[in-house]
Amino acid sequence: MAFRKAVKGTLIGGGAVAAAFGLSQFFEYRRNQARLAYVEAEGPLKRPFEDRLPTRQEQLAALQNTPEFDVLVVGGGATGSGCALDAVTRNLKTALVERSDFSSGTSSRSTKLIHGGVRYLQKAIMNLDYEQYMMVKEALHERANLLEIAPHLSAPLPIMLPVYKWWQLPYYWAGIKMYDLVAGSHCLKSSYILSKSKALELFPMLKKDKLVGAIVYYDGQHNDSRMNLAIALAAARHGAAIANYTEVVRLLKKTDPDTGKERVSGARCRDVITGREFDIHAKCVINATGPFTDSLRKMDDQKTAKICQPSAGVHIVIPGYYSPDNMGLLDPATSDGRVIFFLPWEKMTIAGTTDTPTDITAHPIPMEEDINFILSEVRNYLSPDVEVRRGDVLAAWSGIRPLVTDPNSKDTQSICRNHVVSVSSSGLVTIAGGKWTTYRSMAEETIDAAIKEHKLTAGPSRTMGLLLEGGKDWTPTLYIRLVQDYGLENEVAQHLAATYGGRAFEVAKMAQVTGKRWPIVGKRLVSEFPYIESEVIYAIKEYACTAIDVIARRTRLGFLNVQAADEALPRIVEIMAKQLDWSEQKKTEELEAAKQFLYQEMGYRARSEQLTKTSEITLAPQEVARYKKRFYKFDKESKGFITTLDVQQVLEKLSIQIDENALHEILNEVDLNKNGQVELDEFLQLMSAVQRGQISDSRLAILMKTVEEGLDLRGPVSVDRSGGGV
């Protein structure tokens, strides 16, 4: 009965969508033909800064000295950067300011997917909702474009939908096939059904019980903060004046001589780094500030109603062995109805997301209950043989999704499923809501609205098919040239090619000689990741101003493993200090700020809490005795605590050499009260947490166990993290 209902509903809804699909395909074809004809007639776009990006100081000078811009965009996320690129490629004089760093907000904290939205299509079919259908269709069209214009930063990703009830197999298959159909010529690869045995062969971690098969479909995946940066840098290459760490203090207004009404005419801005204030004059100001949309709207009109309904989405990163290298997993119906993705990314595994109401903040913090919810859902889909441990969480973050109500709608309380473009009575153009995938079409619609409202002289958008930063000259085999020409490690070369595209050679040229036989150049920041020191220097050319910019958005180290990022910070600060002429005080401030960022926003706090919450030692008496015995091998004088000196003395007897700074870091991970020593209780708390899976691969635990067991110590004991959970 359930099967017949599902099939009937699918066929009826499918017929309606198919009819709409045919019409929309025809209109889309006509629009594309007209757009291509216009682009061809206009000829190639000018790129005044093809060879060299202006420095941040040069950009600030341009912002201050230009008498009047056509467009001033406020907000350097994906949408704001997209607006700047769309405007400047229409030959509009364009400026963009961002009060923090490019992509510092929601745009760097996504699920890393470029997708149309399978669940939105399901709603469109079941509810016969044409608006929802068109939203999915637009997203699928934009997905194809994004994969084309930044091929180094994005790629198709197969995603498995495991099925545990027979009736769901045709139901989900029909829905996914409709997803392919709506994509039309933009379909990445055709979806297919897998038998139980084949599904387990491709995803061996999957729970076997009651599994009847699986469906695999394709969506896109990308490096979100690098993609955002590629959009912003592309705008700069085409001549836009862009500046991060430039805050809008207030909006400038002047009286329209024709109407007598006040109109927005620019913004008073402040350089966050120097504190200096200056005015930027513009015919049109665009509000693309994401979750902070209402802040700028209220600068324009204090009485205006709020339209932003913020929602927090938490993601966690766990080791790569939790998922296959090139296949994700979709849980379409979690215990509370939310959708959970389980995706390979940068050789790790991302799981998320949650969707809970939140307050608007520039520094969202991942909450423990959200982390545990995601882990619980992951356990439901993985084999009992795979122990999903809290201690395997390497990083965690929260992003604020700016859901909006439409101020132009009669029902202002209902959440808009798509984005909203509105124009205030004073001419402030606001773009809010939407999704990462559709940033380009959102920007196009916004600039169209700005041109119409402010009577600007410009043609249609030219960003469809326009390559982003690094897209030119990239090929799948580019990394081989990096290995051959510069002597880089294969893994490092692949990383540089996938991060910088055709600009990877500029990073390779800056790489220092290692002094080893191989690799010839390319000193790593940390041993486990392919990030090298020359990337820090190049990051400054990409407008990185702080150590946080480097660990979070130029590299992704902070998002992948907070402990590794913490270890890399001193060297990153040293390199930046030399390039930017920082004082010792500034270096200390940068180091502390970055550590706080990792602690609060990237989940390092969670690791500390896991240990402090385990004051109750849940070890059996024989286990306590065993661990005490291990502890006293280092605490020879029975002081009740051990220091780096105690550990060094034991290691020297065994001819083991470990750098003193590294040893201090190892003990500091366990030293909860930060008194420079590890007490017996702290050690027992650690071992108890390790047993419960709250902490995994503690370097101190591994080191002490290795020494006790008397392994072959002719070579150095490895104390690198094999997981290093937070």
PDB file of C-alpha atoms in Angstrom, residues 111-116 143 147 154-159 179 188 217-222 343 437:
ATOM      1  CA  THR A 111      28.933  22.071   3.999  1.00  0.00           C
ATOM      2  CA  LYS A 112      31.354  22.584   1.066  1.00  0.00           C
ATOM      3  CA  LEU A 113      28.687  21.402  -1.416  1.00  0.00           C
ATOM      4  CA  ILE A 114      27.680  23.009  -4.711  1.00  0.00           C
ATOM      5  CA  HIS A 115      24.205  21.583  -5.051  1.00  0.00           C
ATOM      6  CA  GLY A 116      20.708  22.145  -6.345  1.00  0.00           C
ATOM      7  CA  ARG A 143      26.231  24.411 -10.101  1.00  0.00           C
ATOM      8  CA  LEU A 147      32.324  23.755 -11.665  1.00  0.00           C
ATOM      9  CA  SER A 154      35.611  22.255  -7.395  1.00  0.00           C
ATOM     10  CA  ALA A 155      34.723  18.796  -8.680  1.00  0.00           C
ATOM     11  CA  PRO A 156      31.736  16.455  -8.997  1.00  0.00           C
ATOM     12  CA  LEU A 157      31.187  14.222  -5.956  1.00  0.00           C
ATOM     13  CA  PRO A 158      29.126  11.008  -5.900  1.00  0.00           C
ATOM     14  CA  ILE A 159      26.816  10.883  -2.873  1.00  0.00           C
ATOM     15  CA  TYR A 179      16.913  15.586 -10.067  1.00  0.00           C
ATOM     16  CA  LEU A 188      27.050  16.025 -13.947  1.00  0.00           C
ATOM     17  CA  TYR A 217      23.705  10.676  -7.387  1.00  0.00           C
ATOM     18  CA  TYR A 218      26.163  13.482  -8.181  1.00  0.00           C
ATOM     19  CA  ASP A 219      26.554  16.989  -6.821  1.00  0.00           C
ATOM     20  CA  GLY A 220      29.523  19.346  -6.686  1.00  0.00           C
ATOM     21  CA  GLN A 221      32.019  20.002  -3.902  1.00  0.00           C
ATOM     22  CA  HIS A 222      34.393  22.931  -3.420  1.00  0.00           C
ATOM     23  CA  LEU A 343      31.424  13.889   3.041  1.00  0.00           C
ATOM     24  CA  THR A 437      25.607  27.763  -5.167  1.00  0.00           C
TER      25      THR A 437
END
